[in-house]
Amino acid sequence: MAMDHGIVKIIIKALDGTLLTKQEIIQLLSVKNLSPEAFAIQQAGRQFTSELNDGFAEVHAHVGLDAAPCPMNCQYCAFAEVNGVFTEKVTHPVEKIIQDALDLEEAGANAIYLVTTVLYGRKAFLETAARVKEAMKTDVPLVANIPDFGPDYARELANIGVSGIYHVIRLDEGVYTQCKPEMRIKTMEAARDAGLSVGNCIEPIGPEHSPEAIADLIITAREIGVTFSGAMRRTTVAGSVFEQFGDISFGRLATYAGAIALGTGPDVKGNCTHEPSQLCAQAGANIMWASRGTDPRDTTAETTRGYSVAQVRDMWWETDWKVWEGPSRYYG
């Protein structure tokens, strides 16, 4: 079957290290699912990310600190007050958080993320993060996945030993969330200016999201100078507004993973995906997460969906990635 020569030209341009235009990225994101062009994008994404990272993938680890009816009301999140999944605040003891981090570190995670709702509190987070950092046995970086903040708080994070943040402008930010897109950008800029690395993803992708909307966030990630980006699908919360749309398949997400790798260009070396998927790994994703504690896709305060470090490492082996040993190359 003949390939679309326009798509082939765009792929070759990206593999040569030339930044794609927004319109070219849109063309990659618009190909028909399961088409020859879709599989060509997946293969090219794998080649591109593999070459940028010497064939290595990483296991990052999420530690959820709290679950609460969060007033920021990100409606794709189980913590959103409007979704009614969590009606009371649950905060894990610091001792459990430290042990989770140590277990994940010992298992071989390349980075440890501490993840909170807005109700956890900035002061409490600094105290908890400092204790976790002090307890850790290696130089594996500690990463903050927390609500928006400004320059002063960014410097406080750096001062206690946090290496970076995970932060994104979500699709439909400000429409289905109480967060402002401009504040999301300012947070990433504040972190970067304080010497913190910024990890990123295009998320949470649903079937209703247009190639144009996804391309806008790819360009934004590229302009901010994130260390990695990638493709994350939405896991629809039962009873939420998104039930009318449903979810996209991992097969479709794999094409997005390849297209995002090509679209972010050679300066954004890492390419993440969540939840862990062999299809996305084959398409160029080289960062996936293990999980402990609370999770925005779960209905309990201890994740039942999360993978272990060993399970993610096995997934890398099954998809012929080498696993990086030691501290992450994306935070530091």
One Martini backbone bead per residue (centre of mass of N, CA, C, O) as a GRO file, in nm:
protein
  332
    1MET     BB    1   0.096   0.037   0.023
    2ALA     BB    2   0.078   0.358  -0.015
    3MET     BB    3   0.232   0.641   0.088
    4ASP     BB    4   0.233   0.946   0.223
    5HIS     BB    5   0.460   1.176   0.115
    6GLY     BB    6   0.417   1.401   0.324
    7ILE     BB    7   0.475   1.229   0.576
    8VAL     BB    8   0.754   1.134   0.496
    9LYS     BB    9   0.886   1.415   0.491
   10ILE     BB   10   0.835   1.484   0.787
   11ILE     BB   11   0.991   1.251   0.911
   12ILE     BB   12   1.265   1.316   0.784
   13LYS     BB   13   1.294   1.595   0.905
   14ALA     BB   14   1.293   1.505   1.202
   15LEU     BB   15   1.531   1.294   1.185
   16ASP     BB   16   1.733   1.538   1.102
   17GLY     BB   17   1.657   1.777   1.336
   18THR     BB   18   1.412   1.937   1.241
   19LEU     BB   19   1.184   2.157   1.306
   20LEU     BB   20   0.856   2.158   1.326
   21THR     BB   21   0.569   2.263   1.236
   22LYS     BB   22   0.253   2.290   1.327
   23GLN     BB   23   0.133   2.170   1.066
   24GLU     BB   24   0.306   1.912   1.067
   25ILE     BB   25   0.206   1.803   1.336
   26ILE     BB   26  -0.089   1.785   1.257
   27GLN     BB   27  -0.048   1.575   1.035
   28LEU     BB   28   0.052   1.348   1.222
   29LEU     BB   29  -0.210   1.356   1.417
   30SER     BB   30  -0.421   1.295   1.153
   31VAL     BB   31  -0.389   1.017   1.109
   32LYS     BB   32  -0.496   0.717   1.055
   33ASN     BB   33  -0.581   0.462   1.220
   34LEU     BB   34  -0.383   0.186   1.126
   35SER     BB   35  -0.201   0.306   0.931
   36PRO     BB   36   0.089   0.332   0.768
   37GLU     BB   37   0.148   0.613   0.887
   38ALA     BB   38   0.118   0.540   1.186
   39PHE     BB   39   0.350   0.325   1.189
   40ALA     BB   40   0.571   0.520   1.089
   41ILE     BB   41   0.558   0.710   1.332
   42GLN     BB   42   0.625   0.504   1.547
   43GLN     BB   43   0.901   0.415   1.434
   44ALA     BB   44   1.027   0.702   1.433
   45GLY     BB   45   0.996   0.760   1.734
   46ARG     BB   46   1.178   0.531   1.826
   47GLN     BB   47   1.433   0.613   1.678
   48PHE     BB   48   1.462   0.900   1.790
   49THR     BB   49   1.471   0.838   2.097
   50SER     BB   50   1.695   0.629   2.089
   51GLU     BB   51   1.917   0.817   1.977
   52LEU     BB   52   1.898   1.037   2.209
   53ASN     BB   53   1.933   0.773   2.443
   54ASP     BB   54   2.103   0.516   2.366
   55GLY     BB   55   1.853   0.305   2.427
   56PHE     BB   56   1.725   0.437   2.686
   57ALA     BB   57   1.536   0.380   2.979
   58GLU     BB   58   1.291   0.478   3.237
   59VAL     BB   59   1.208   0.472   3.593
   60HIS     BB   60   0.949   0.621   3.741
   61ALA     BB   61   0.814   0.754   4.067
   62HIS     BB   62   0.505   0.753   4.236
   63VAL     BB   63   0.402   0.957   4.528
   64GLY     BB   64   0.111   0.971   4.704
   65LEU     BB   65   0.003   1.186   4.973
   66ASP     BB   66  -0.303   1.259   4.876
   67ALA     BB   67  -0.667   1.274   4.937
   68ALA     BB   68  -0.921   1.497   4.792
   69PRO     BB   69  -1.160   1.751   4.771
   70CYS     BB   70  -1.072   1.937   4.513
   71PRO     BB   71  -1.114   2.283   4.415
   72MET     BB   72  -0.985   2.269   4.118
   73ASN     BB   73  -1.157   2.078   3.936
   74CYS     BB   74  -1.034   1.839   3.774
   75GLN     BB   75  -1.255   1.642   3.591
   76TYR     BB   76  -1.036   1.392   3.534
   77CYS     BB   77  -1.025   1.370   3.850
   78ALA     BB   78  -1.076   1.198   4.148
   79PHE     BB   79  -1.028   1.466   4.336
   80ALA     BB   80  -1.258   1.611   4.242
   81GLU     BB   81  -1.519   1.746   4.399
   82VAL     BB   82  -1.738   1.710   4.167
   83ASN     BB   83  -1.704   1.381   4.156
   84GLY     BB   84  -1.726   1.237   4.456
   85VAL     BB   85  -1.503   1.027   4.547
   86PHE     BB   86  -1.382   1.230   4.758
   87THR     BB   87  -1.504   1.350   5.087
   88GLU     BB   88  -1.222   1.312   5.228
   89LYS     BB   89  -0.931   1.367   5.384
   90VAL     BB   90  -0.618   1.207   5.287
   91THR     BB   91  -0.313   1.148   5.478
   92HIS     BB   92  -0.013   1.039   5.467
   93PRO     BB   93   0.230   0.941   5.643
   94VAL     BB   94   0.554   1.020   5.645
   95GLU     BB   95   0.664   0.735   5.693
   96LYS     BB   96   0.532   0.610   5.443
   97ILE     BB   97   0.656   0.795   5.229
   98ILE     BB   98   0.946   0.721   5.286
   99GLN     BB   99   0.918   0.416   5.236
  100ASP     BB  100   0.825   0.431   4.948
  101ALA     BB  101   1.076   0.575   4.840
  102LEU     BB  102   1.282   0.361   4.930
  103ASP     BB  103   1.163   0.122   4.776
  104LEU     BB  104   1.190   0.250   4.491
  105GLU     BB  105   1.490   0.302   4.503
  106GLU     BB  106   1.581   0.005   4.555
  107ALA     BB  107   1.434  -0.102   4.284
  108GLY     BB  108   1.543   0.139   4.056
  109ALA     BB  109   1.459   0.415   4.046
  110ASN     BB  110   1.538   0.730   3.877
  111ALA     BB  111   1.276   0.870   4.014
  112ILE     BB  112   1.109   1.079   4.265
  113TYR     BB  113   0.765   1.148   4.320
  114LEU     BB  114   0.579   1.410   4.466
  115VAL     BB  115   0.216   1.401   4.522
  116THR     BB  116  -0.043   1.661   4.514
  117THR     BB  117  -0.271   1.853   4.637
  118VAL     BB  118  -0.375   2.169   4.732
  119LEU     BB  119  -0.436   2.064   5.044
  120TYR     BB  120  -0.152   2.002   5.160
  121GLY     BB  121   0.061   2.223   5.133
  122ARG     BB  122   0.352   2.396   5.122
  123LYS     BB  123   0.486   2.353   5.396
  124ALA     BB  124   0.436   2.049   5.417
  125PHE     BB  125   0.597   1.975   5.165
  126LEU     BB  126   0.874   2.074   5.252
  127GLU     BB  127   0.894   1.889   5.498
  128THR     BB  128   0.859   1.619   5.354
  129ALA     BB  129   1.077   1.643   5.134
  130ALA     BB  130   1.315   1.677   5.329
  131ARG     BB  131   1.283   1.398   5.465
  132VAL     BB  132   1.312   1.227   5.214
  133LYS     BB  133   1.588   1.329   5.121
  134GLU     BB  134   1.740   1.247   5.383
  135ALA     BB  135   1.664   0.928   5.353
  136MET     BB  136   1.805   0.890   5.108
  137LYS     BB  137   2.074   0.683   4.955
  138THR     BB  138   2.084   0.850   4.690
  139ASP     BB  139   2.091   1.055   4.379
  140VAL     BB  140   1.809   1.035   4.333
  141PRO     BB  141   1.569   1.227   4.225
  142LEU     BB  142   1.357   1.485   4.339
  143VAL     BB  143   1.005   1.537   4.264
  144ALA     BB  144   0.757   1.785   4.186
  145ASN     BB  145   0.389   1.732   4.201
  146ILE     BB  146   0.237   2.042   4.202
  147PRO     BB  147   0.110   2.320   4.244
  148ASP     BB  148   0.125   2.629   4.192
  149PHE     BB  149   0.406   2.870   4.168
  150GLY     BB  150   0.674   3.070   4.258
  151PRO     BB  151   0.994   3.183   4.288
  152ASP     BB  152   1.032   3.142   4.596
  153TYR     BB  153   0.941   2.843   4.603
  154ALA     BB  154   1.144   2.735   4.403
  155ARG     BB  155   1.389   2.796   4.586
  156GLU     BB  156   1.297   2.616   4.820
  157LEU     BB  157   1.308   2.353   4.669
  158ALA     BB  158   1.609   2.366   4.598
  159ASN     BB  159   1.717   2.393   4.898
  160ILE     BB  160   1.602   2.085   4.977
  161GLY     BB  161   1.670   1.902   4.693
  162VAL     BB  162   1.508   1.957   4.456
  163SER     BB  163   1.537   1.892   4.097
  164GLY     BB  164   1.220   1.903   4.012
  165ILE     BB  165   0.942   1.910   3.782
  166TYR     BB  166   0.599   1.834   3.721
  167HIS     BB  167   0.451   2.015   3.439
  168VAL     BB  168   0.135   2.137   3.299
  169ILE     BB  169  -0.074   2.195   3.029
  170ARG     BB  170  -0.380   2.116   3.002
  171LEU     BB  171  -0.630   2.010   2.845
  172ASP     BB  172  -0.861   2.250   2.894
  173GLU     BB  173  -0.750   2.474   3.047
  174GLY     BB  174  -1.004   2.648   3.234
  175VAL     BB  175  -1.257   2.462   3.168
  176TYR     BB  176  -1.198   2.177   3.353
  177THR     BB  177  -1.059   2.398   3.537
  178GLN     BB  178  -0.914   2.628   3.795
  179CYS     BB  179  -0.682   2.672   3.613
  180LYS     BB  180  -0.427   2.874   3.470
  181PRO     BB  181  -0.230   2.880   3.203
  182GLU     BB  182  -0.038   3.115   3.291
  183MET     BB  183   0.042   2.976   3.565
  184ARG     BB  184   0.172   2.727   3.451
  185ILE     BB  185   0.399   2.876   3.304
  186LYS     BB  186   0.515   3.034   3.547
  187THR     BB  187   0.601   2.784   3.703
  188MET     BB  188   0.805   2.674   3.497
  189GLU     BB  189   0.980   2.931   3.493
  190ALA     BB  190   1.050   2.936   3.794
  191ALA     BB  191   1.192   2.666   3.801
  192ARG     BB  192   1.405   2.717   3.587
  193ASP     BB  193   1.528   2.976   3.732
  194ALA     BB  194   1.604   2.781   3.995
  195GLY     BB  195   1.727   2.503   3.853
  196LEU     BB  196   1.485   2.338   3.756
  197SER     BB  197   1.359   2.077   3.617
  198VAL     BB  198   1.126   2.003   3.335
  199GLY     BB  199   0.856   1.803   3.323
  200ASN     BB  200   0.637   1.655   3.064
  201CYS     BB  201   0.300   1.654   2.907
  202ILE     BB  202   0.038   1.533   2.705
  203GLU     BB  203  -0.261   1.622   2.885
  204PRO     BB  204  -0.557   1.452   2.880
  205ILE     BB  205  -0.623   1.235   2.634
  206GLY     BB  206  -0.894   1.248   2.410
  207PRO     BB  207  -1.117   1.200   2.144
  208GLU     BB  208  -1.189   1.526   2.138
  209HIS     BB  209  -0.905   1.600   2.062
  210SER     BB  210  -0.726   1.799   1.869
  211PRO     BB  211  -0.448   1.842   1.684
  212GLU     BB  212  -0.424   2.145   1.750
  213ALA     BB  213  -0.419   2.125   2.062
  214ILE     BB  214  -0.172   1.938   2.079
  215ALA     BB  215   0.028   2.115   1.917
  216ASP     BB  216   0.033   2.357   2.108
  217LEU     BB  217   0.170   2.194   2.347
  218ILE     BB  218   0.424   2.115   2.198
  219ILE     BB  219   0.529   2.399   2.148
  220THR     BB  220   0.535   2.488   2.443
  221ALA     BB  221   0.738   2.278   2.544
  222ARG     BB  222   0.964   2.365   2.355
  223GLU     BB  223   0.984   2.667   2.455
  224ILE     BB  224   1.044   2.607   2.762
  225GLY     BB  225   1.246   2.352   2.800
  226VAL     BB  226   1.203   2.061   2.835
  227THR     BB  227   1.320   1.729   2.901
  228PHE     BB  228   1.021   1.618   2.871
  229SER     BB  229   0.768   1.441   2.696
  230GLY     BB  230   0.428   1.334   2.583
  231ALA     BB  231   0.176   1.065   2.626
  232MET     BB  232  -0.154   1.099   2.782
  233ARG     BB  233  -0.426   0.941   2.888
  234ARG     BB  234  -0.746   0.931   2.969
  235THR     BB  235  -0.915   0.838   3.275
  236THR     BB  236  -1.234   0.797   3.324
  237VAL     BB  237  -1.453   0.917   3.545
  238ALA     BB  238  -1.711   0.817   3.701
  239GLY     BB  239  -1.963   1.063   3.629
  240SER     BB  240  -1.829   1.241   3.443
  241VAL     BB  241  -1.821   1.454   3.173
  242PHE     BB  242  -1.638   1.232   3.000
  243GLU     BB  243  -1.838   0.999   2.932
  244GLN     BB  244  -1.924   1.109   2.647
  245PHE     BB  245  -1.626   1.025   2.523
  246GLY     BB  246  -1.414   0.871   2.667
  247ASP     BB  247  -1.151   0.681   2.535
  248ILE     BB  248  -0.844   0.600   2.425
  249SER     BB  249  -0.630   0.407   2.277
  250PHE     BB  250  -0.316   0.277   2.274
  251GLY     BB  251  -0.290   0.278   1.970
  252ARG     BB  252  -0.335   0.584   1.937
  253LEU     BB  253  -0.124   0.680   2.145
  254ALA     BB  254   0.123   0.577   1.990
  255THR     BB  255   0.109   0.786   1.765
  256TYR     BB  256   0.139   1.028   1.953
  257ALA     BB  257   0.412   0.951   2.068
  258GLY     BB  258   0.563   0.972   1.799
  259ALA     BB  259   0.476   1.265   1.722
  260ILE     BB  260   0.590   1.404   1.978
  261ALA     BB  261   0.881   1.331   1.940
  262LEU     BB  262   0.907   1.475   1.663
  263GLY     BB  263   0.786   1.762   1.756
  264THR     BB  264   0.993   1.842   1.991
  265GLY     BB  265   1.268   1.736   1.930
  266PRO     BB  266   1.616   1.718   2.011
  267ASP     BB  267   1.594   1.886   2.296
  268VAL     BB  268   1.370   1.665   2.367
  269LYS     BB  269   1.467   1.361   2.473
  270GLY     BB  270   1.221   1.278   2.620
  271ASN     BB  271   0.948   1.009   2.636
  272CYS     BB  272   0.637   0.981   2.765
  273THR     BB  273   0.406   0.759   2.952
  274HIS     BB  274   0.046   0.713   3.047
  275GLU     BB  275   0.009   0.438   3.113
  276PRO     BB  276   0.166   0.167   3.085
  277SER     BB  277   0.298   0.080   2.744
  278GLN     BB  278   0.403  -0.113   2.487
  279LEU     BB  279   0.311   0.052   2.244
  280CYS     BB  280   0.454   0.318   2.331
  281ALA     BB  281   0.735   0.200   2.353
  282GLN     BB  282   0.751   0.125   2.047
  283ALA     BB  283   0.692   0.454   1.977
  284GLY     BB  284   0.918   0.607   2.200
  285ALA     BB  285   0.880   0.554   2.483
  286ASN     BB  286   1.119   0.617   2.787
  287ILE     BB  287   0.889   0.686   3.010
  288MET     BB  288   0.780   0.535   3.319
  289TRP     BB  289   0.548   0.451   3.587
  290ALA     BB  290   0.551   0.401   3.912
  291SER     BB  291   0.330   0.321   4.208
  292ARG     BB  292   0.225   0.504   4.506
  293GLY     BB  293  -0.047   0.561   4.667
  294THR     BB  294  -0.191   0.811   4.538
  295ASP     BB  295  -0.438   0.844   4.257
  296PRO     BB  296  -0.621   1.009   3.998
  297ARG     BB  297  -0.745   0.704   3.897
  298ASP     BB  298  -0.849   0.640   4.177
  299THR     BB  299  -1.075   0.521   4.464
  300THR     BB  300  -0.821   0.498   4.646
  301ALA     BB  301  -0.553   0.569   4.874
  302GLU     BB  302  -0.444   0.303   4.734
  303THR     BB  303  -0.317   0.187   4.471
  304THR     BB  304  -0.445  -0.047   4.204
  305ARG     BB  305  -0.291   0.044   3.922
  306GLY     BB  306  -0.009   0.031   3.993
  307TYR     BB  307   0.318  -0.013   3.927
  308SER     BB  308   0.610  -0.160   3.943
  309VAL     BB  309   0.934  -0.149   3.880
  310ALA     BB  310   0.955  -0.437   3.768
  311GLN     BB  311   0.725  -0.412   3.560
  312VAL     BB  312   0.857  -0.186   3.394
  313ARG     BB  313   1.120  -0.328   3.329
  314ASP     BB  314   0.985  -0.560   3.175
  315MET     BB  315   0.865  -0.377   2.954
  316TRP     BB  316   1.135  -0.289   2.840
  317TRP     BB  317   1.234  -0.569   2.763
  318GLU     BB  318   0.989  -0.643   2.572
  319THR     BB  319   1.084  -0.360   2.393
  320ASP     BB  320   1.406  -0.326   2.369
  321TRP     BB  321   1.510  -0.178   2.621
  322LYS     BB  322   1.725  -0.010   2.801
  323VAL     BB  323   1.815   0.031   3.145
  324TRP     BB  324   1.866   0.278   3.345
  325GLU     BB  325   2.122   0.344   3.586
  326GLY     BB  326   2.023   0.554   3.816
  327PRO     BB  327   2.011   0.867   3.777
  328SER     BB  328   1.846   1.074   3.608
  329ARG     BB  329   1.883   1.257   3.295
  330TYR     BB  330   1.630   1.483   3.351
  331TYR     BB  331   1.745   1.539   3.655
  332GLY     BB  332   2.024   1.792   3.712
   0.00000   0.00000   0.00000
